[in-house]
Coordinates of C-alpha atoms in Angstrom, one line a residue:
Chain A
X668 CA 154.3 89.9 68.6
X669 CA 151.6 91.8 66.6
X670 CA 151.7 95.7 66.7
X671 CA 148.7 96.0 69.6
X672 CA 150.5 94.2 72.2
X673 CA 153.9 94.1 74.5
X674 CA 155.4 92.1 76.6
X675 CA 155.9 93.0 80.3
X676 CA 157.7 91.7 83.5
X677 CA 155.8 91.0 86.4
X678 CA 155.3 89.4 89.3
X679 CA 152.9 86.6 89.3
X680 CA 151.3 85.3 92.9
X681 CA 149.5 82.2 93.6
X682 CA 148.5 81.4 96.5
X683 CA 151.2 83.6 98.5
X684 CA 153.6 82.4 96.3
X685 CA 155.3 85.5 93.9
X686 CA 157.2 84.6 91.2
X687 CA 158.8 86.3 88.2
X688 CA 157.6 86.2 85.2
X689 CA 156.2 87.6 81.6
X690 CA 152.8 88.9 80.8
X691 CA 151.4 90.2 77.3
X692 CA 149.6 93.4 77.7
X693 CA 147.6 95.4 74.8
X694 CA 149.4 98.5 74.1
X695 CA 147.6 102.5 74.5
X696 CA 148.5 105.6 72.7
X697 CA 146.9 108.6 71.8
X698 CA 145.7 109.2 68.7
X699 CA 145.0 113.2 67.5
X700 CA 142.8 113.1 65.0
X701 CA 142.7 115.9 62.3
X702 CA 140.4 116.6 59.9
X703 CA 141.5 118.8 56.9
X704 CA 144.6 120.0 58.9
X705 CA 142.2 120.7 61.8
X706 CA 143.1 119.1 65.4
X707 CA 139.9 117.8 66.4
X708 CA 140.5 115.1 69.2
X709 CA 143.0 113.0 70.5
X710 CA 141.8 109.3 71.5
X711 CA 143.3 107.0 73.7
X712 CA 143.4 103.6 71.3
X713 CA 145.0 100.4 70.7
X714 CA 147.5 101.7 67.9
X715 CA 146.1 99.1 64.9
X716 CA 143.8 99.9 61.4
X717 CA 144.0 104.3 63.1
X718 CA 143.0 104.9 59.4
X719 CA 139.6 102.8 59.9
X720 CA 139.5 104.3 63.2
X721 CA 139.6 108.1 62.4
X722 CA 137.4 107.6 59.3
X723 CA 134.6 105.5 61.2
X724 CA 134.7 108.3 64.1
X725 CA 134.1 111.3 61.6
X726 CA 131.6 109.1 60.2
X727 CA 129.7 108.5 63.6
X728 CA 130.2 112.4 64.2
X729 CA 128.4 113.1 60.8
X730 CA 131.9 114.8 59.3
X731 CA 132.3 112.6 57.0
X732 CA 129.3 111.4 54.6
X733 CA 130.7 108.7 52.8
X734 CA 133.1 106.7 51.3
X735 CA 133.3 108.8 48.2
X736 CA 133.8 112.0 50.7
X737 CA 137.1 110.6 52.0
X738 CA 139.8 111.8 49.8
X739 CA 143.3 111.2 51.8
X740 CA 143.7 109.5 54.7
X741 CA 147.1 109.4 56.6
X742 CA 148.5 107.5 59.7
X743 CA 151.9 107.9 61.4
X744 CA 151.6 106.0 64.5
X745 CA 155.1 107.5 66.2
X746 CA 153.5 110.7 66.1
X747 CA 150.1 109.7 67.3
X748 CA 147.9 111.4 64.5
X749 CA 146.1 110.8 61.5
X750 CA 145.1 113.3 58.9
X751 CA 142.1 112.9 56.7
X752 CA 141.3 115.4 54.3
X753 CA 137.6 115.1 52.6
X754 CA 136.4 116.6 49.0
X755 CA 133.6 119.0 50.8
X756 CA 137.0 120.2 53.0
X757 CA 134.2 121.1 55.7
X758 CA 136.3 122.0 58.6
X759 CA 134.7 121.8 62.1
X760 CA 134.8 124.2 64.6
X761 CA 136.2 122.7 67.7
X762 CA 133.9 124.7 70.1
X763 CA 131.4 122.3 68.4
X764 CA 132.9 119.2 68.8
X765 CA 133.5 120.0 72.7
X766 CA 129.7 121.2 73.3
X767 CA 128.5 117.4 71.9
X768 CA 127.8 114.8 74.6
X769 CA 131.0 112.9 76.0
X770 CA 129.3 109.4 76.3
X771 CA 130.2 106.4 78.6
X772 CA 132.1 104.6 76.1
X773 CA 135.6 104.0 75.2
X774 CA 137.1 107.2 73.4
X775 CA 134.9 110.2 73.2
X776 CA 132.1 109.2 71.3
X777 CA 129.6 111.1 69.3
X778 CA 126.1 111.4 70.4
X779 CA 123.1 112.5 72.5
X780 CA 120.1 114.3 72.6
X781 CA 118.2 113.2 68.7
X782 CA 116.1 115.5 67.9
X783 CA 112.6 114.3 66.1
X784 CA 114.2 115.4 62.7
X785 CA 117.6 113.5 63.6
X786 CA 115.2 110.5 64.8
X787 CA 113.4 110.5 61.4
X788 CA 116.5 111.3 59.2
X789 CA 118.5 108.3 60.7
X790 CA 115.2 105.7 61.2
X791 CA 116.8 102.4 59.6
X792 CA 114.0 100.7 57.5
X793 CA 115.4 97.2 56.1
X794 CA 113.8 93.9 55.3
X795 CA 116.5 91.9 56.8
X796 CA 115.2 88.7 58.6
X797 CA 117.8 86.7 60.5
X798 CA 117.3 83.0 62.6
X799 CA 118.3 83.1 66.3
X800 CA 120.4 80.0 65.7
X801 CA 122.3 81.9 62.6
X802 CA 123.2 85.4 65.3
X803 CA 124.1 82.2 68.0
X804 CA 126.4 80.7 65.3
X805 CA 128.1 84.1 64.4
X806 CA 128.4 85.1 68.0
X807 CA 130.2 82.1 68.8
X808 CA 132.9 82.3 65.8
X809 CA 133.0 86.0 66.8
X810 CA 134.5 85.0 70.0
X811 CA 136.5 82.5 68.4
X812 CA 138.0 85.2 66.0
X813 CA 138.8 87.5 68.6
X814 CA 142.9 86.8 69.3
X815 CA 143.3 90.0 70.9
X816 CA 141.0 89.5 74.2
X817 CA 142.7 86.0 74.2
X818 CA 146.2 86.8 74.4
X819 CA 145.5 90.1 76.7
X820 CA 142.2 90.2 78.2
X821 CA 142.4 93.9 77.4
X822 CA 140.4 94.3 74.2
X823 CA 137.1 94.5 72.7
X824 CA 135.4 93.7 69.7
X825 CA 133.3 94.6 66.9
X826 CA 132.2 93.2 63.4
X827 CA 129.7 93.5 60.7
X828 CA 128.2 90.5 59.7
X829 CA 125.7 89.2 57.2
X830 CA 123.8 86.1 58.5
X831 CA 125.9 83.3 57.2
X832 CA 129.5 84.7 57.8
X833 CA 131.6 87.9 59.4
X834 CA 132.6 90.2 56.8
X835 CA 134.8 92.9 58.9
X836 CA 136.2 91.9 62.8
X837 CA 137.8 94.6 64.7
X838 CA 139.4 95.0 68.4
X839 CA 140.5 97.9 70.5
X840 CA 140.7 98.6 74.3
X841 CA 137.6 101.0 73.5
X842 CA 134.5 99.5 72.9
X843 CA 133.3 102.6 70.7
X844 CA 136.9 102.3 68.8
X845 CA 136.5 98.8 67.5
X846 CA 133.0 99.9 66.4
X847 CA 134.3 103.3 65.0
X848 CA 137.2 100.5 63.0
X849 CA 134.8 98.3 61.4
X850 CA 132.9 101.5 60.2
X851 CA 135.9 103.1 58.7
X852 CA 136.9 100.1 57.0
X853 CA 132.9 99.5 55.8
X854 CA 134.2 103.2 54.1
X855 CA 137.5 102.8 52.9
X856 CA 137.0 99.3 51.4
X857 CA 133.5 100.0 49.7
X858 CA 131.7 97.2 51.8
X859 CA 128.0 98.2 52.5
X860 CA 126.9 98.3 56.1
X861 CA 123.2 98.5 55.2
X862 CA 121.0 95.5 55.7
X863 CA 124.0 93.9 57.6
X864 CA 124.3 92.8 61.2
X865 CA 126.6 94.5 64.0
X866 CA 128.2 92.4 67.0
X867 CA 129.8 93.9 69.9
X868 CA 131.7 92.8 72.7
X869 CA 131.0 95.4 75.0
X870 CA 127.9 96.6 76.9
X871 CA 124.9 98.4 74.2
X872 CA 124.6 102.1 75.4
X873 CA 123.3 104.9 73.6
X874 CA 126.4 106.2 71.3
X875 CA 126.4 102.6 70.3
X876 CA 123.1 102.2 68.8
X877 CA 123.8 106.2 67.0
X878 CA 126.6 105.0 65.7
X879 CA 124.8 101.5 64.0
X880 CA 121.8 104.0 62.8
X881 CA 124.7 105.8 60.9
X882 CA 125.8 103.0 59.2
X883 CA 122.1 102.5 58.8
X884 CA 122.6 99.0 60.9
X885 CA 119.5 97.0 61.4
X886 CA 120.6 94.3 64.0
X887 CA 123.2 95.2 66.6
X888 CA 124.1 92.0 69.1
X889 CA 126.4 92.1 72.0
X890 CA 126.6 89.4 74.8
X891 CA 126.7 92.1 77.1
X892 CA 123.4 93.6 78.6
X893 CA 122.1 97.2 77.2
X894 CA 121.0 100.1 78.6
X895 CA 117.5 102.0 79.2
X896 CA 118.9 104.9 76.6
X897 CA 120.7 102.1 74.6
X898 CA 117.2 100.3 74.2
X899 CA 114.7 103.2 74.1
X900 CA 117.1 104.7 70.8
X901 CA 117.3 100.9 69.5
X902 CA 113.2 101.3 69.5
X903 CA 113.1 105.1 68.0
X904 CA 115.5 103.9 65.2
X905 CA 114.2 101.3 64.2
X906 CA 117.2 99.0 65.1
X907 CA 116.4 95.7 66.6
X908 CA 118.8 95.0 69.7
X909 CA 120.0 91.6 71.1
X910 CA 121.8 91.3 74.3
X911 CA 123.5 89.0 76.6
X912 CA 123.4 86.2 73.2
X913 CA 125.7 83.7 75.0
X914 CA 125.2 79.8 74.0
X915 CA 121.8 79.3 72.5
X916 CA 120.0 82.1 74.3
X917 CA 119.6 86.0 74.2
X918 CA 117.6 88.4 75.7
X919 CA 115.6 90.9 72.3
X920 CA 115.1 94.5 73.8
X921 CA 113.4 96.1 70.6
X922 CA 112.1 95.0 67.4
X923 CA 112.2 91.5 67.6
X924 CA 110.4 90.9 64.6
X925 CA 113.7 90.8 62.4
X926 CA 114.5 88.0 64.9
X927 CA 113.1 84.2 63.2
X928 CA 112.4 81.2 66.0
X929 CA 111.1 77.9 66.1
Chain B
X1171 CA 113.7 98.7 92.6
X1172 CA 116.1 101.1 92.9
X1173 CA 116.9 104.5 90.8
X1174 CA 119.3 102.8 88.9
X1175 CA 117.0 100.6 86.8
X1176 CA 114.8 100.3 84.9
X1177 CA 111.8 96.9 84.0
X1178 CA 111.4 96.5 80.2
X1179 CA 109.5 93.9 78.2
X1180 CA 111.8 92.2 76.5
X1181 CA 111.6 88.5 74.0
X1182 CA 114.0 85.7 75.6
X1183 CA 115.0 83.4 73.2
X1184 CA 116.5 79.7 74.5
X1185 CA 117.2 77.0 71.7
X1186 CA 115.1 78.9 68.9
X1187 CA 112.2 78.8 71.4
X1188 CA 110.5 82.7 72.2
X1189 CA 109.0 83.9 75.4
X1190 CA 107.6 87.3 76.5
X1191 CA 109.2 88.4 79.5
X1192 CA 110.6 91.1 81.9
X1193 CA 113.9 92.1 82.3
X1194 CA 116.0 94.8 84.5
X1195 CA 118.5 97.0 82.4
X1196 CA 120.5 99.9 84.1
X1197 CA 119.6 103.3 83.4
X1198 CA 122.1 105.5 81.3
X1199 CA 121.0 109.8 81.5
X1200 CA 123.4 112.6 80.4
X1201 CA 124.1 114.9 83.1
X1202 CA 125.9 118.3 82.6
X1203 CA 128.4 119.4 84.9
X1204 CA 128.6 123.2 85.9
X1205 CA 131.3 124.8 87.7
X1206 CA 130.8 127.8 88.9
X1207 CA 127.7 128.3 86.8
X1208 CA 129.5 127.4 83.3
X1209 CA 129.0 124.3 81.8
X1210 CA 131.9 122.3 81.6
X1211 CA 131.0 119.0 80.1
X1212 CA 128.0 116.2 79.8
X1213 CA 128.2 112.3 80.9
X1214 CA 126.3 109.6 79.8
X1215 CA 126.3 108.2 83.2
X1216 CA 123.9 105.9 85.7
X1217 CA 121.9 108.5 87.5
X1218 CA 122.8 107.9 91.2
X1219 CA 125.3 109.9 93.2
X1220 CA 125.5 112.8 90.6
X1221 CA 127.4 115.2 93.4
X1222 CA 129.6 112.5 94.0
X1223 CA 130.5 112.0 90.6
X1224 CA 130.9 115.7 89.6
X1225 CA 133.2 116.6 92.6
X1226 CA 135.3 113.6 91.7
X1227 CA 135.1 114.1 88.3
X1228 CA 136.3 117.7 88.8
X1229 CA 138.8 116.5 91.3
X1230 CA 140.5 114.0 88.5
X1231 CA 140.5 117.3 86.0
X1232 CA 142.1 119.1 89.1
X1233 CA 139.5 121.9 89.1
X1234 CA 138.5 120.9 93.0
X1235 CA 141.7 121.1 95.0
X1236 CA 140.5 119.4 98.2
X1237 CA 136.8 118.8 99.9
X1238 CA 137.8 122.3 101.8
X1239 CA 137.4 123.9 98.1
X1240 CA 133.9 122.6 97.8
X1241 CA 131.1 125.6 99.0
X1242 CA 128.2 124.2 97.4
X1243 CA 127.0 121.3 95.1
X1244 CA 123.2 120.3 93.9
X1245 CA 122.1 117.5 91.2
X1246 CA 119.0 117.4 89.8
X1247 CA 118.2 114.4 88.2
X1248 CA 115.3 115.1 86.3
X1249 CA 117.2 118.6 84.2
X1250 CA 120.1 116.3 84.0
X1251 CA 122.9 118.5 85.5
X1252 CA 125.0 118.7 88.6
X1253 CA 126.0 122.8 89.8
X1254 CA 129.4 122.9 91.9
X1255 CA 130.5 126.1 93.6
X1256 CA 133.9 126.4 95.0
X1257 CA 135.4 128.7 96.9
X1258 CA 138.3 129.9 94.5
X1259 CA 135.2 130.7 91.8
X1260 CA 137.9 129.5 89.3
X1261 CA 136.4 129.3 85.6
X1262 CA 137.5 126.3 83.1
X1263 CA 138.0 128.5 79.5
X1264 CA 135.9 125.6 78.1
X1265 CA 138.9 125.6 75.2
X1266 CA 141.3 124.0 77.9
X1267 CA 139.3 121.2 78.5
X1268 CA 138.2 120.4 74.8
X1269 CA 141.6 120.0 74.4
X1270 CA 142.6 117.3 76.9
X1271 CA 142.8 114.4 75.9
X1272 CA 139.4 111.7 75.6
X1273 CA 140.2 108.5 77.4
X1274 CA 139.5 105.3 76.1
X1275 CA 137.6 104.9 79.2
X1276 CA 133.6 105.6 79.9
X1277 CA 132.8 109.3 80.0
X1278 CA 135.5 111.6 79.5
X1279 CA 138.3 111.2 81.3
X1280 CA 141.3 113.4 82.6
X1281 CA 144.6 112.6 81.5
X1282 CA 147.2 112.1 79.4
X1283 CA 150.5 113.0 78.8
X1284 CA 151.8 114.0 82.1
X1285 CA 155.3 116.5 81.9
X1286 CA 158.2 115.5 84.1
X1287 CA 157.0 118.5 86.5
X1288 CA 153.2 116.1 86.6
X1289 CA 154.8 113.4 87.4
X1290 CA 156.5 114.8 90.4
X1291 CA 154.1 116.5 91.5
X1292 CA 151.4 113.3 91.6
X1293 CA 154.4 111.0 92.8
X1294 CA 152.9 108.7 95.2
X1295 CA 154.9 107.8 98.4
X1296 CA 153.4 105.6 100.5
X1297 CA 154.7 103.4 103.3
X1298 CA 151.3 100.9 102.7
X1299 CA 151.7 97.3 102.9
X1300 CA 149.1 94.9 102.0
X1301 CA 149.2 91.1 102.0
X1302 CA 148.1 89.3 98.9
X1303 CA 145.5 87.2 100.8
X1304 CA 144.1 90.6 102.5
X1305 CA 143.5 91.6 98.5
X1306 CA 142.2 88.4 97.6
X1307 CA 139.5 88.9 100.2
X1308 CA 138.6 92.4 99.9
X1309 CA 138.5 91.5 95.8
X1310 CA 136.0 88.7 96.8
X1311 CA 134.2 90.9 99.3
X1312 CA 133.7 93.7 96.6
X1313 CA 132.2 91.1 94.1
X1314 CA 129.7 90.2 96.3
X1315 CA 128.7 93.5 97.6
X1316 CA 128.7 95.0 93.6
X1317 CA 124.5 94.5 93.8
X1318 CA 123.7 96.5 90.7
X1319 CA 126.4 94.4 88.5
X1320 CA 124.9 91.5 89.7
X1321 CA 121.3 92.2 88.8
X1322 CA 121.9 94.3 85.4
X1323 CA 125.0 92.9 84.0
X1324 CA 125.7 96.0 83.1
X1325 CA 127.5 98.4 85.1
X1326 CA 131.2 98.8 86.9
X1327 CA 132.3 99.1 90.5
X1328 CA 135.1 101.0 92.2
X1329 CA 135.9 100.9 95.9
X1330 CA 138.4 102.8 97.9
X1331 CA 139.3 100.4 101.2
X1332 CA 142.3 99.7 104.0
X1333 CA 143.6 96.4 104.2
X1334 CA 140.7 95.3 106.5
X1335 CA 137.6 96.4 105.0
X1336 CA 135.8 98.4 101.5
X1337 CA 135.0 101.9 103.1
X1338 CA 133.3 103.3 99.6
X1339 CA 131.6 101.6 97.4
X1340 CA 130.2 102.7 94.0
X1341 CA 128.5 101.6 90.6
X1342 CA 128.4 103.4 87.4
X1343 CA 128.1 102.2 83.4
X1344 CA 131.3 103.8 83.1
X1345 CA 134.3 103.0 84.4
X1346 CA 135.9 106.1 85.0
X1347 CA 132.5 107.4 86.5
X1348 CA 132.6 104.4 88.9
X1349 CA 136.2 105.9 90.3
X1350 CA 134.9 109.5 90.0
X1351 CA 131.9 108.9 92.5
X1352 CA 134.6 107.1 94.8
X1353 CA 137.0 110.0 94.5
X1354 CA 133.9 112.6 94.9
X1355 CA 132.3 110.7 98.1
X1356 CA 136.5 110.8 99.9
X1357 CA 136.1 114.5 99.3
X1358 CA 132.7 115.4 100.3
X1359 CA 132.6 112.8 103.8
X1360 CA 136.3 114.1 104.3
X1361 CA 137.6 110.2 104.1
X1362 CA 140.9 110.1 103.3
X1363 CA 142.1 108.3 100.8
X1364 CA 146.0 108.6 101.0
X1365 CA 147.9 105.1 102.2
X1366 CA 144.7 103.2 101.0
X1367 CA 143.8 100.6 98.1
X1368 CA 141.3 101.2 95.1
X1369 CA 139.7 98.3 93.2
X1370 CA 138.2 98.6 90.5
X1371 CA 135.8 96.1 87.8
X1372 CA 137.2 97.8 84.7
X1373 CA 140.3 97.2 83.0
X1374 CA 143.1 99.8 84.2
X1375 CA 144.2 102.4 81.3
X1376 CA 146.6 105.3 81.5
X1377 CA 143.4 107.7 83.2
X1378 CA 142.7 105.3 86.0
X1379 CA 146.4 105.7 87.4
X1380 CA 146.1 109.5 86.7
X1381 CA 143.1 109.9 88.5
X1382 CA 144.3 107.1 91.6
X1383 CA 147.3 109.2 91.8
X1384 CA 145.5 112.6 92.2
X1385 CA 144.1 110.9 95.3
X1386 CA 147.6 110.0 96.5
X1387 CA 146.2 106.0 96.2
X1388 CA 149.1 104.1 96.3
X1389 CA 147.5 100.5 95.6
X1390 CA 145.0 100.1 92.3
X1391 CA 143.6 96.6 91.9
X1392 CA 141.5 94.6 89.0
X1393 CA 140.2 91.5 88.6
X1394 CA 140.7 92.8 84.6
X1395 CA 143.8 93.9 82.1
X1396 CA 146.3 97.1 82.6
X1397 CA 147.0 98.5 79.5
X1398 CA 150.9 99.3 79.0
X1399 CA 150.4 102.8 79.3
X1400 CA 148.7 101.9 82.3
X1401 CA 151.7 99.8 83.8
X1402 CA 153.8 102.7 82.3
X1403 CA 151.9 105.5 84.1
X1404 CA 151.7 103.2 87.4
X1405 CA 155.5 103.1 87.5
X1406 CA 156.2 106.7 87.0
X1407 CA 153.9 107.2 89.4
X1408 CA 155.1 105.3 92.4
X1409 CA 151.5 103.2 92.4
X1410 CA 151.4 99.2 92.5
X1411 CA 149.3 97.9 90.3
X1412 CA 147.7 94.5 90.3
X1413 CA 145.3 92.9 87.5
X1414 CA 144.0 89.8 87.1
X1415 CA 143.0 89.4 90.8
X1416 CA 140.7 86.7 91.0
X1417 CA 141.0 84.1 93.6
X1418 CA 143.9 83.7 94.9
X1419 CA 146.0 84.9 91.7
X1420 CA 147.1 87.8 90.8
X1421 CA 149.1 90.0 88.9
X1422 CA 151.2 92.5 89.9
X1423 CA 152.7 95.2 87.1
X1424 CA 154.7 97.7 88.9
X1425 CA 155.9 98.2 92.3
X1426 CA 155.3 94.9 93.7
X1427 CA 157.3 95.8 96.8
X1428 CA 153.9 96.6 98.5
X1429 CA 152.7 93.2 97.9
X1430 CA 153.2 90.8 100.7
X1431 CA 153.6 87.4 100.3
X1432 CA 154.9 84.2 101.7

């Protein structure tokens, strides 16, 4: 049984009928993160890849630049922390951190209120064209590859993609974690983000679409519907956003252009 | 259409064919919470019962004792906060909270690592007994009454109910906002919500069980996953929790000695 899930007895019912039996469930633990020997937040998180996972979060929260900034990273899952020490050693003061938006995702999750700078600073300009039928094909191997949600029903997914294949596929009971994981591992591994495509399980709200103008995503596609914020950020950042892409259809909220039919 | 949602012009794609259309996506606004005239914290959250959703909110952090400790709360939409005033003028050092713990769940979230002392303090005892075909139907009843989910596909439910009927029902993006609102209606209409049932859309992690049992809510159903710090938390706690309810199935994690069957 893999590290991200346990086995549990309960009591089934069918039809008035109880009866005793197993169930897999995903596992939860909290995660402190600490940054330079700073305590900056602790995350409640499926306890796989906490390296990706602490790196992509810094990341999203602009405290960590890039991959090159990241000079020790450090899990220890029994005692629910990773360390990560960058070259600039900036440390971050944690009345700052608590003063930033706490967002409807899964973990605390960076993000809110751009400002016109932050809006220009973060605008993702890429060439990338991709065919409708090429995001249907990925979504549909993207549920395939998702063993997690199968076995549990508990998880969620994210990956970056290019238009022929999946290059990075993560889960976590947080939506914003499994994005956060594929970032940090984008990081840690040297693989570029840019020009690339982002898929999600989970519904498209606003930290999501911050977090894909970090990475300086230019298509992010869930099967799950958006929101207003989610799409009016998609459109200010230049990110073209797909939801509900289930089966050969999908609904484009913003920049469709990237998006080739017929 | 109501204050939930919003239109947009969207592209609909079906078998590499585009179409201009309309579609409805739910709205997602921060909202700042102040107690007492300090500012506690900010939710990304759908922007409908915002007093609902701060009392509850503050309720789940235990910073409301009861509706009695409630003297005043506004919301305005539109400057994106909600004021509170109680009557024991108690002030949050905003350190405190920055150093709970951030659920994996949608918007910040209470929780965590409850002491011994927590644990029997929160201790639910309840003498409730529900049949499993009386939560089969108040599942299927709160499905069809969950009209924003149905229309968006994008936001959770959370109901408080007896065995014989859904008493409050609300919608939020976020989980954990969707139980708040629940929890903050009980206080503020003086409904009670010891000896009776919550359901819930989302899947159950460790804050949902913290926050049920800080309403003395001895029953938490979902047609979705617990998490095993979930189950853990719901057997500490003295709550049964079901998942998986759909139909006539259902799962039942911990203290299944409410559940009648047969």
């Amino acid at each position: 049984m893999s590290d991200g899930m346990k086995n549990l007895r309960i009591v089934r019912i069918l039809s008035e009928r109880a009866a005793k039996t197993y169930d897999v469930v995903i596992r939860e633990i909290p995660v402190t993160i600490l940054l330079n020997d700073e305590e900056l937040v602790t995350l409640m998180c499926s306890p796989t890849d906490l390296e990706c996972l602490a790196v992509g979060f810094l990341y999203g929260e602009g405290l960590v630049k890039d991959g090159d900034d990241v000079r020790e990273v450090f899990a220890d899952e029994k005692r629910g922390a990773v360390w990560v020490y960058t070259k600039s050693r900036k440390r971050e003061p944690r009345k700052r951190l608590s003063q930033r938006l706490f967002t409807t995702g899964c973990g605390k999750g960076f993000t809110f209120s751009l400002t016109p700078d932050d809006r220009r600073a973060l605008m993702v300009k890429s060439p990338l064209k991709v065919r409708a039928c090429a995001l249907s094909a990925l979504m549909r191997e993207f549920q395939k590859r998702s063993a997690l949600f199968k076995l549990t029903g508990g998880v969620h997914s994210a990956a970056l993609c290019d238009p022929e294949d999946i290059l990075v596929l993560k889960e976590d009971i947080g939506r914003h974690s499994a994005v956060d994981k594929v970032l940090g591992e984008c990081l840690l591994r040297g693989i570029r983000s840019e020009d690339r495509i982002l898929l999600t399980s989970g519904r498209i709200s606003s930290d999501a679409l911050a977090k894909a103008a970090r990475g300086r995503i230019p298509v992010v596609v869930s099967k799950a519907a958006p929101t207003d914020l989610g799409v009016k950020l998609a459109k200010d950042l230049g990110i073209t956003l797909v939801g509900f892409a289930r089966g050969s259809r999908m609904n484009v909220y913003a920049h469709s252009k990237r998006i080739v039919t017929g």
